[in-house]
């Protein structure tokens, strides 16, 4: 796929207005492929009246993984009333290496914000935050997420493993090994 910045405007319009999910997915991929030059055109979509548009925008911005997007993602967490926008923004912040992102997510953990915790649960698993198990388990119970169940069951923390297996019982077969990766220098629960 070509990285053609001249296509940004048309792509953003399609992301906002096209009704076909396959088209929107392809548009997201194209904008992510263009990368940072698309951010300024995507950021206004975070204030759109439609929660669907805001969700797509925050997901696309997050997939670009540029530190220039951190303030917009933090703003989405703080001000958006849609739980999935908050979760997507938190997930994206958890994948961007920046002190502001870490501070925002850790504040969300301290406040017990289940949307932030559920969105960034892999970030918290990699950090191995002592005492975070209760908040992580609460986030598990408020949002059925098969990947979260698998990751908790395989993270090495007995409390999270037991909670995941109990939650999955009768509903879902837990996969092993985990499909998320730990990066160099990151901790995992032991």
Short mmCIF file of C-alpha atoms in Angstrom, two decimals, residues 87 109 113-129 131-169 172-182 188-190:
data_model
loop_
_atom_site.label_atom_id
_atom_site.label_comp_id
_atom_site.label_asym_id
_atom_site.label_seq_id
_atom_site.Cartn_x
_atom_site.Cartn_y
_atom_site.Cartn_z
CA UNK A 87 -10.75 1.69 26.49
CA UNK A 109 -5.39 2.38 38.08
CA UNK A 113 -11.26 3.42 36.49
CA UNK A 114 -12.35 0.10 34.97
CA UNK A 115 -12.38 1.49 31.43
CA UNK A 116 -8.75 2.54 31.63
CA UNK A 117 -7.75 -0.67 33.40
CA UNK A 118 -9.62 -2.87 30.90
CA UNK A 119 -8.18 -1.00 27.94
CA UNK A 120 -4.61 -1.02 29.22
CA UNK A 121 -4.63 -4.34 31.08
CA UNK A 122 -1.66 -5.66 29.06
CA UNK A 123 0.31 -2.57 30.07
CA UNK A 124 -0.43 -3.35 33.73
CA UNK A 125 0.43 -7.04 33.28
CA UNK A 126 3.80 -6.14 31.73
CA UNK A 127 4.53 -3.70 34.57
CA UNK A 128 3.70 -6.30 37.19
CA UNK A 129 2.07 -3.71 39.44
CA UNK A 131 -1.54 -4.88 44.38
CA UNK A 132 -3.17 -4.29 40.98
CA UNK A 133 -4.80 -7.72 40.89
CA UNK A 134 -8.09 -6.60 42.45
CA UNK A 135 -8.54 -3.77 39.96
CA UNK A 136 -7.59 -6.04 37.05
CA UNK A 137 -10.08 -8.69 38.16
CA UNK A 138 -12.81 -6.06 38.51
CA UNK A 139 -12.03 -4.90 34.95
CA UNK A 140 -12.26 -8.51 33.77
CA UNK A 141 -15.73 -8.85 35.26
CA UNK A 142 -17.01 -5.61 33.73
CA UNK A 143 -15.96 -6.36 30.17
CA UNK A 144 -16.03 -9.85 28.68
CA UNK A 145 -12.81 -10.04 26.72
CA UNK A 146 -11.49 -13.41 25.62
CA UNK A 147 -7.98 -12.08 25.11
CA UNK A 148 -8.00 -10.69 28.65
CA UNK A 149 -9.08 -14.08 30.00
CA UNK A 150 -6.28 -15.85 28.09
CA UNK A 151 -3.70 -13.28 29.15
CA UNK A 152 -4.69 -13.41 32.83
CA UNK A 153 -4.63 -17.21 32.77
CA UNK A 154 -1.13 -17.21 31.31
CA UNK A 155 0.55 -14.18 32.94
CA UNK A 156 2.16 -16.10 35.81
CA UNK A 157 0.12 -14.48 38.59
CA UNK A 158 -1.84 -17.13 40.48
CA UNK A 159 -4.58 -14.73 41.63
CA UNK A 160 -5.22 -13.50 38.06
CA UNK A 161 -5.02 -17.03 36.67
CA UNK A 162 -7.61 -18.34 39.12
CA UNK A 163 -9.93 -15.40 38.48
CA UNK A 164 -9.67 -15.89 34.71
CA UNK A 165 -10.29 -19.63 34.88
CA UNK A 166 -13.26 -19.15 37.19
CA UNK A 167 -14.71 -16.42 34.98
CA UNK A 168 -14.21 -18.52 31.83
CA UNK A 169 -15.68 -21.68 33.35
CA UNK A 172 -14.91 -20.24 27.18
CA UNK A 173 -11.90 -22.51 26.78
CA UNK A 174 -8.69 -20.75 27.82
CA UNK A 175 -5.87 -20.62 25.28
CA UNK A 176 -2.23 -21.09 26.12
CA UNK A 177 0.42 -19.72 25.68
CA UNK A 178 -0.41 -16.01 25.77
CA UNK A 179 -0.47 -14.18 22.45
CA UNK A 180 0.85 -10.85 23.77
CA UNK A 181 4.55 -10.19 24.02
CA UNK A 182 6.70 -8.76 26.76
CA UNK A 188 5.56 -9.70 34.11
CA UNK A 189 3.76 -10.87 37.21
CA UNK A 190 5.61 -13.68 38.94
#
